Coordinates of C-alpha atoms and ligand atoms in Angstrom, one line a residue:
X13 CA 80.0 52.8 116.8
X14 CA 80.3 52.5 120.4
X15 CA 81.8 55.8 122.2
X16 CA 84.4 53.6 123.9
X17 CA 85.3 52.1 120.2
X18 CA 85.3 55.5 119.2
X19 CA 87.8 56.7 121.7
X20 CA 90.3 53.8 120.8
X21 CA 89.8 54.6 117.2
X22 CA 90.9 58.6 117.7
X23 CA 93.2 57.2 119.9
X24 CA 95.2 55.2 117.2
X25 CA 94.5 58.2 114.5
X26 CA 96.1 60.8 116.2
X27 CA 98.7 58.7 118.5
X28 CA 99.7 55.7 116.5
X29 CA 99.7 57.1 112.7
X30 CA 101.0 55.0 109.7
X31 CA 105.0 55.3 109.1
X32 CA 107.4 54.6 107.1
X33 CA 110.9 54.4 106.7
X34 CA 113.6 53.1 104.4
X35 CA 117.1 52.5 103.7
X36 CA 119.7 52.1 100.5
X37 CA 121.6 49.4 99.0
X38 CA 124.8 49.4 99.7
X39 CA 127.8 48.7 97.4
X40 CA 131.2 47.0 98.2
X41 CA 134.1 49.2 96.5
X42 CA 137.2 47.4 97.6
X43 CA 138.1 44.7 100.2
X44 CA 134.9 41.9 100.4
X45 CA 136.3 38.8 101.8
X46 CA 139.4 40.2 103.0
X47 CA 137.4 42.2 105.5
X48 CA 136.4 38.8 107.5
X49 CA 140.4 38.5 108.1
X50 CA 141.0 41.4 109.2
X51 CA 141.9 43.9 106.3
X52 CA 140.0 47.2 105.4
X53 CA 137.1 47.4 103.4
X54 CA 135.4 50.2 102.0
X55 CA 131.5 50.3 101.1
X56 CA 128.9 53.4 99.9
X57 CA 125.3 53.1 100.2
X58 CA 123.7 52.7 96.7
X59 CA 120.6 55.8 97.4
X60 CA 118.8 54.9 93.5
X61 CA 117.7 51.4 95.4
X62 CA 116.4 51.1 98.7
X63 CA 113.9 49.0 100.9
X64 CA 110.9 50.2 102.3
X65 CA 108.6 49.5 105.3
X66 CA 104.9 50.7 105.8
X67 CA 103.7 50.7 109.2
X68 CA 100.1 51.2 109.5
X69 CA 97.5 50.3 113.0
X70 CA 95.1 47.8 113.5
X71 CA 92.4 49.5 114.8
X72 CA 90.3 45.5 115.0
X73 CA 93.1 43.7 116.3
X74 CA 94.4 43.3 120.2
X75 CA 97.6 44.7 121.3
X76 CA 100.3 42.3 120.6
X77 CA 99.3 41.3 116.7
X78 CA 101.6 41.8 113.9
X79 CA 101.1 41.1 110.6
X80 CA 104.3 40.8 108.5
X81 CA 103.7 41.0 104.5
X82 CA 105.9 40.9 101.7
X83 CA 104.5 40.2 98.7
X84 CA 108.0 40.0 97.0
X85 CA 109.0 37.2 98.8
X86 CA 105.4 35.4 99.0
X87 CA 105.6 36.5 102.9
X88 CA 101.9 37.1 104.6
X89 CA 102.2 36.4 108.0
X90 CA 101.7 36.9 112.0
X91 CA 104.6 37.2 114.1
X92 CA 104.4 34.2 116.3
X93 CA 104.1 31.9 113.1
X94 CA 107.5 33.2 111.7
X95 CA 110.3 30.7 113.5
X96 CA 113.4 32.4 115.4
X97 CA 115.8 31.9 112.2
X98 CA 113.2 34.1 109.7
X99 CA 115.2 37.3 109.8
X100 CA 112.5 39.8 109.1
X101 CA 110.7 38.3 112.4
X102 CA 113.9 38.7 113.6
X103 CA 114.9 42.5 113.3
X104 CA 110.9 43.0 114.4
X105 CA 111.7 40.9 117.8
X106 CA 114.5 42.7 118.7
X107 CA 113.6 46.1 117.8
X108 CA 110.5 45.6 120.5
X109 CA 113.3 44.1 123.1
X110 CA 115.0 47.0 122.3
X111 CA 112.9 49.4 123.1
X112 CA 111.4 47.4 126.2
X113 CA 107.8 46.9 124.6
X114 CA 106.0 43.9 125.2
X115 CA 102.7 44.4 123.6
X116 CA 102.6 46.7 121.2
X117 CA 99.7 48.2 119.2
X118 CA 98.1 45.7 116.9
X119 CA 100.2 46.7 113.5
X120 CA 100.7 45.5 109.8
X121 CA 104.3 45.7 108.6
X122 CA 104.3 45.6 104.8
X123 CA 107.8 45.5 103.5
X124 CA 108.9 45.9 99.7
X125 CA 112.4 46.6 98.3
X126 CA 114.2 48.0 94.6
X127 CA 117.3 46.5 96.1
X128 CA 118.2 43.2 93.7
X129 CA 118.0 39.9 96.2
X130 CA 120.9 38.0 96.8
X131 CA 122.5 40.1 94.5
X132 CA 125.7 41.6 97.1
X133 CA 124.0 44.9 96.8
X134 CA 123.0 44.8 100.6
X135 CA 119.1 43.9 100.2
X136 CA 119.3 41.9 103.6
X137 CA 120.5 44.8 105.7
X138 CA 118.6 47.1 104.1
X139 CA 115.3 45.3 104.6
X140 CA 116.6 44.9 108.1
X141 CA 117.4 48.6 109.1
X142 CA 113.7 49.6 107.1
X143 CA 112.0 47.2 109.5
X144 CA 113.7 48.7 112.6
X145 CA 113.2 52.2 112.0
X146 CA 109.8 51.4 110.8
X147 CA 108.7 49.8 113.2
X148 CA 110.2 52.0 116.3
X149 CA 109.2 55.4 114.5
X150 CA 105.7 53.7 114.7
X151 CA 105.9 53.1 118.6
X152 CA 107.1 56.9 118.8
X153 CA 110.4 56.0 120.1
X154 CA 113.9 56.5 118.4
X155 CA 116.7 54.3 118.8
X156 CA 120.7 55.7 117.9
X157 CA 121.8 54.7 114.7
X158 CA 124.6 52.6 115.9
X159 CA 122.1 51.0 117.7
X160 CA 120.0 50.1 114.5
X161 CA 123.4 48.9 112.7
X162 CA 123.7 46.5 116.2
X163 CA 120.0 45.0 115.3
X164 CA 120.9 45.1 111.9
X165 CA 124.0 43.3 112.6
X166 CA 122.0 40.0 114.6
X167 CA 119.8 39.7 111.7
X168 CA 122.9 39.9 109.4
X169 CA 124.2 36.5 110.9
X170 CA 121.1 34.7 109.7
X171 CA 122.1 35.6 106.3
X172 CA 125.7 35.5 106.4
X173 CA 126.6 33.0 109.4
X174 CA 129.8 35.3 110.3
X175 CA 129.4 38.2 109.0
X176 CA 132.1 41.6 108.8
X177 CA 129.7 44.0 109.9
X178 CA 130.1 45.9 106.8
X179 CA 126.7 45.9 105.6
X180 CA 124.2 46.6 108.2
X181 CA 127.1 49.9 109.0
X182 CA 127.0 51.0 105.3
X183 CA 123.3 51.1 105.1
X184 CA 122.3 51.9 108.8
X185 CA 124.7 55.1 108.3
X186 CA 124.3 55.5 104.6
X187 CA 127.8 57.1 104.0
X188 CA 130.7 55.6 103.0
X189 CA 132.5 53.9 104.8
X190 CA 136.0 52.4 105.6
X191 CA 135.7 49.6 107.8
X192 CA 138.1 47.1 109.9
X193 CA 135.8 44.4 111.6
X194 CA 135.9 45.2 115.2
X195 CA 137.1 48.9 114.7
X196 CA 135.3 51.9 115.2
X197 CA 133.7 52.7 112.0
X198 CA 135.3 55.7 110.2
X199 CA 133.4 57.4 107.6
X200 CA 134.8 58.7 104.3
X201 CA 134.1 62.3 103.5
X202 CA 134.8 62.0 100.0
X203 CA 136.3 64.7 98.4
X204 CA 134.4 64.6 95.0
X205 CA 131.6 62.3 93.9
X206 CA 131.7 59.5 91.1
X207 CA 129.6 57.6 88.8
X208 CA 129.1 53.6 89.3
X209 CA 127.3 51.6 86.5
X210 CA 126.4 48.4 88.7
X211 CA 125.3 45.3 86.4
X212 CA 123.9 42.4 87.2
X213 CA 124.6 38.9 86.0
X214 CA 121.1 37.2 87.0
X215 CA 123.1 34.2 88.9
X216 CA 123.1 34.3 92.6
X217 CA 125.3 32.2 95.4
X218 CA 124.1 32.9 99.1
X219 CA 126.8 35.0 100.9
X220 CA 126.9 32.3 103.0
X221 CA 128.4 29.4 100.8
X222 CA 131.0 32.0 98.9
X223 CA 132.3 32.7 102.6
X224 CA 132.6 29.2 103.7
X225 CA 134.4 28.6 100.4
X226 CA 137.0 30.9 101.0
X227 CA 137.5 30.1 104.9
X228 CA 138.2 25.8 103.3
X229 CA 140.2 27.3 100.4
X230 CA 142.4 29.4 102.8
X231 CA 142.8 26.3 105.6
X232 CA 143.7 24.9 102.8
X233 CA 146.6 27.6 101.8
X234 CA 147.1 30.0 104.3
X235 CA 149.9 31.3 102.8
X236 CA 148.5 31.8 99.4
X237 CA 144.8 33.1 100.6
X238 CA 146.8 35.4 103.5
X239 CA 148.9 37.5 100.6
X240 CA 145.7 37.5 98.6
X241 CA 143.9 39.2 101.4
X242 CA 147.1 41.5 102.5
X243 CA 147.3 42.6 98.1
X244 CA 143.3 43.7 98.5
X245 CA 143.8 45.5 101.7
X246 CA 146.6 47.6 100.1
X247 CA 144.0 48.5 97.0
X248 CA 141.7 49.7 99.9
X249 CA 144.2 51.8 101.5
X250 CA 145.3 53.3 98.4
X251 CA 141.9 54.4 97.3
X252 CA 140.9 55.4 100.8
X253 CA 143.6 58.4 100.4
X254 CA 142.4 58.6 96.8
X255 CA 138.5 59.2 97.8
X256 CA 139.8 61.9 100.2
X257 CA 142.2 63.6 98.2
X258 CA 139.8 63.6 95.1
X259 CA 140.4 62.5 91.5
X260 CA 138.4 59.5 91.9
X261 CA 138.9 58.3 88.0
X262 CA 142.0 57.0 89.5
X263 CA 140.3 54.2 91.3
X264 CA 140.1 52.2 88.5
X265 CA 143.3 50.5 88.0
X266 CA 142.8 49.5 92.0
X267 CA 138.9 48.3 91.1
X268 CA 140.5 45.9 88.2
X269 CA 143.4 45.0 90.6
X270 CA 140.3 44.1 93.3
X271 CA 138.9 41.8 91.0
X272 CA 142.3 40.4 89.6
X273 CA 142.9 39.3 93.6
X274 CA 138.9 38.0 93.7
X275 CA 139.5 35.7 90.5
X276 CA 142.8 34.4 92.5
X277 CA 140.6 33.6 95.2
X278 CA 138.3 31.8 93.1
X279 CA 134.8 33.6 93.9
X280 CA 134.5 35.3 90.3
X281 CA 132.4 33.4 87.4
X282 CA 132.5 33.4 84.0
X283 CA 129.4 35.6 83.8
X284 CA 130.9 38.1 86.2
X285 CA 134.3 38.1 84.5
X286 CA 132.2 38.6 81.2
X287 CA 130.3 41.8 82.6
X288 CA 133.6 43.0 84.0
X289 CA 135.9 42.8 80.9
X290 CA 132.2 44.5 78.6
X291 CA 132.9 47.0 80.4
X292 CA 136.0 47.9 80.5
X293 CA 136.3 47.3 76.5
X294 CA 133.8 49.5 76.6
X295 CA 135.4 52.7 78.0
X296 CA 134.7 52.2 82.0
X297 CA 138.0 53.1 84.0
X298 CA 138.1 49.9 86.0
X299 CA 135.6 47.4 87.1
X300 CA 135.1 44.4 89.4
X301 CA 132.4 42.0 90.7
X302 CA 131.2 43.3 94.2
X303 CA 129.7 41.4 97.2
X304 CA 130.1 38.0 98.2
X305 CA 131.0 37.1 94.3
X306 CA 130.0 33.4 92.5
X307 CA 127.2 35.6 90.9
X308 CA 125.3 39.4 91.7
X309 CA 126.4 42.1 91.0
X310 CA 129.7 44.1 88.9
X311 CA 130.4 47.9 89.6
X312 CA 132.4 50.1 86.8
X313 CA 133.7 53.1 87.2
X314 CA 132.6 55.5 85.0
X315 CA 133.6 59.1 83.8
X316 CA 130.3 61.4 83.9
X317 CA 129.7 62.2 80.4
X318 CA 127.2 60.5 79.4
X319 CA 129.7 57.3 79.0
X320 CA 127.1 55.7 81.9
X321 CA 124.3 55.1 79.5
X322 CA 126.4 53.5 76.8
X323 CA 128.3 51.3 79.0
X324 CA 124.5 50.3 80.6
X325 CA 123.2 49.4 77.4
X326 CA 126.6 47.2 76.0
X327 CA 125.8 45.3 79.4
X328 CA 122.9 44.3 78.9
X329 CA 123.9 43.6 75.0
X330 CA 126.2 41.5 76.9
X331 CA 123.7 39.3 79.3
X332 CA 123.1 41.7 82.6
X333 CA 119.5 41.4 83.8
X334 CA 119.5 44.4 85.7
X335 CA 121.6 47.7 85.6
X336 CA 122.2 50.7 88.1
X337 CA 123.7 53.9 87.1
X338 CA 124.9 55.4 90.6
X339 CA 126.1 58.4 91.5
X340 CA 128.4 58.5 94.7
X341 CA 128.8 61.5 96.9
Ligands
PMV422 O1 126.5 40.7 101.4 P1 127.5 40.7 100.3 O2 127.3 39.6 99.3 O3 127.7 42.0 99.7 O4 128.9 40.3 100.9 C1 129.5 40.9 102.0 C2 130.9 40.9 101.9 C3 131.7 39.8 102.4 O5 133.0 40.3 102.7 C4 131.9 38.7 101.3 C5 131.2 39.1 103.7 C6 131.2 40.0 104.9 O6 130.5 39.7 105.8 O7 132.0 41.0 104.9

């Protein structure tokens, strides 16, 4: 090996070392949909699932090549072959306009994720915020995390068209989080932690279509879709003072009331209904579907004591392809 080849070798080993970073899931507690018109929301990141991305330098490649890989998603790429609208490309392009770098070292991004996709638990802006810390920890430079959830929040619009800004906050800032679009984002310092068995029903509708559904249904009927929306935001209030008074088991009359409001709205389906009303029979203390709806994910709210793996189990008795058991603090 030549000494100058040598040189940029040690160069990379000691400057430019493999990183990686990662961030949760997310789950929505009270207020999806309503949150694009305006009323509170509330959302906790989901730590038991998270995405991932591995950084590592390309000691044989020129400065400005990136390899994008997720094998998940049958991705193996280079940047400039990934169009404008391919949001992993996406959160890589703007974290290097972010942070001002034009040619970076060669590197290989290899993304991978727990976090169900398409399933409302927040896989999109988790993959996202991975891929931006990843990949600026890697050029040795930090960015602020509301920065990240900004970044996060472009890439989110790909997914979602017009999107709350819920999700990239949740999962960029992994603490709960009440949230107004537009408002400052205040986070909940929850007064005593709580136990989520999160179910899914195998179905999935792109965030996308469920929100363009409820934006025609509520041209349609403002008045109707408007005291739908104001109903949810008064669960979310509610529980807000509930999370930071304590006694958490009380949020489960709200979380059925939630999903009472959601089935009114018409994003439910028979196999979330199903999941919901298992496991309620089955001893939760409230449940509802959570996300964009027409498929994904329920939550249940669960009492610790061992009621979490029952409750699991009789869900997928009753047709859930994949269960969570959560614990919220
Ligand atoms: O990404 P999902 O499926 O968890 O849905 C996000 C919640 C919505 O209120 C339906 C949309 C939004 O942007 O807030």
């Amino acid at each position: 090996m030549g000494r100058v080849h040598l040189a940029h070798l040690l160069h990379f080993l000691i400057f430019m070392p493999a990183t990686s970073a990662s961030a949760p899931g997310k789950g929505i507690l009270f207020g999806e949909h309503a949150v694009v018109y305006g009323r509170p929301a509330i959302a906790v990141p989901i730590k038991q699932v998270k995405a991932t991305a591995i950084v590592r330098p390309l000691i044989n490649e020129h400065s400005g090549f990136v390899r994008i890989q997720a094998e998940q998603i049958n991705l193996d790429s280079t940047l400039p072959d990934l169009s404008e609208n391919n949001p992993i490309a996406l959160a890589v392009r703007s974290t290097l306009d972010a942070l001002k770098v034009n040619q970076p070292p060669a590197f290989h991004l290899r993304i991978s994720s727990t976090i169900p996709i398409g399933g409302g638990l927040g896989s999109g802006a988790a993959i996202s915020v991975a891929v931006i810390r990843g990949v600026s920890s890697f050029l040795g430079k930090s960015l602020e995390t509301e920065r990240i959830s900004e970044l996060a929040f472009d890439v989110e619009k790909l997914y979602h068209g017009n999107p709350s800004g819920i999700d990239n906050t949740v999962v960029a800032f992994e603490k709960p989080v009440y949230f107004v679009k537009g408002d400052p984002s205040e986070f909940i310092d929850l007064k005593e932690a709580f136990t989520l068995v999160i179910a899914d029903t195998g179905k999935s509708t792109p965030t996308r279509d469920t929100v363009a559904f409820v934006r025609s249904a509520w041209e349609a009927d403002k008045q109707k879709f408007e005291a739908l929306f104001t109903a949810i935001g008064e669960c979310t209030k509610r529980a807000r003072q509930i999370l930071t008074a304590g006694n958490p088991t009380d949020l489960g009359p709200l979380m059925d009331d939630n999903h009472f409001h959601l089935q009114a709205m018409g994003v439910s389906s028979p196999e979330l209904d199903n999941l919901v009303v298992t496991a309620r029979q089955e001893g939760a203390l409230g449940a509802k579907l959570s996300g964009g709806g027409r498929g994904g994910n329920i939550i249940a709210l669960v009492r610790n004591n061992g009621d979490s793996e029952r409750i699991k189990a009789t869900l997928t008795h009753a047709g859930a392809t994949g269960t969570i058991v959560a614990r919220v603090q």
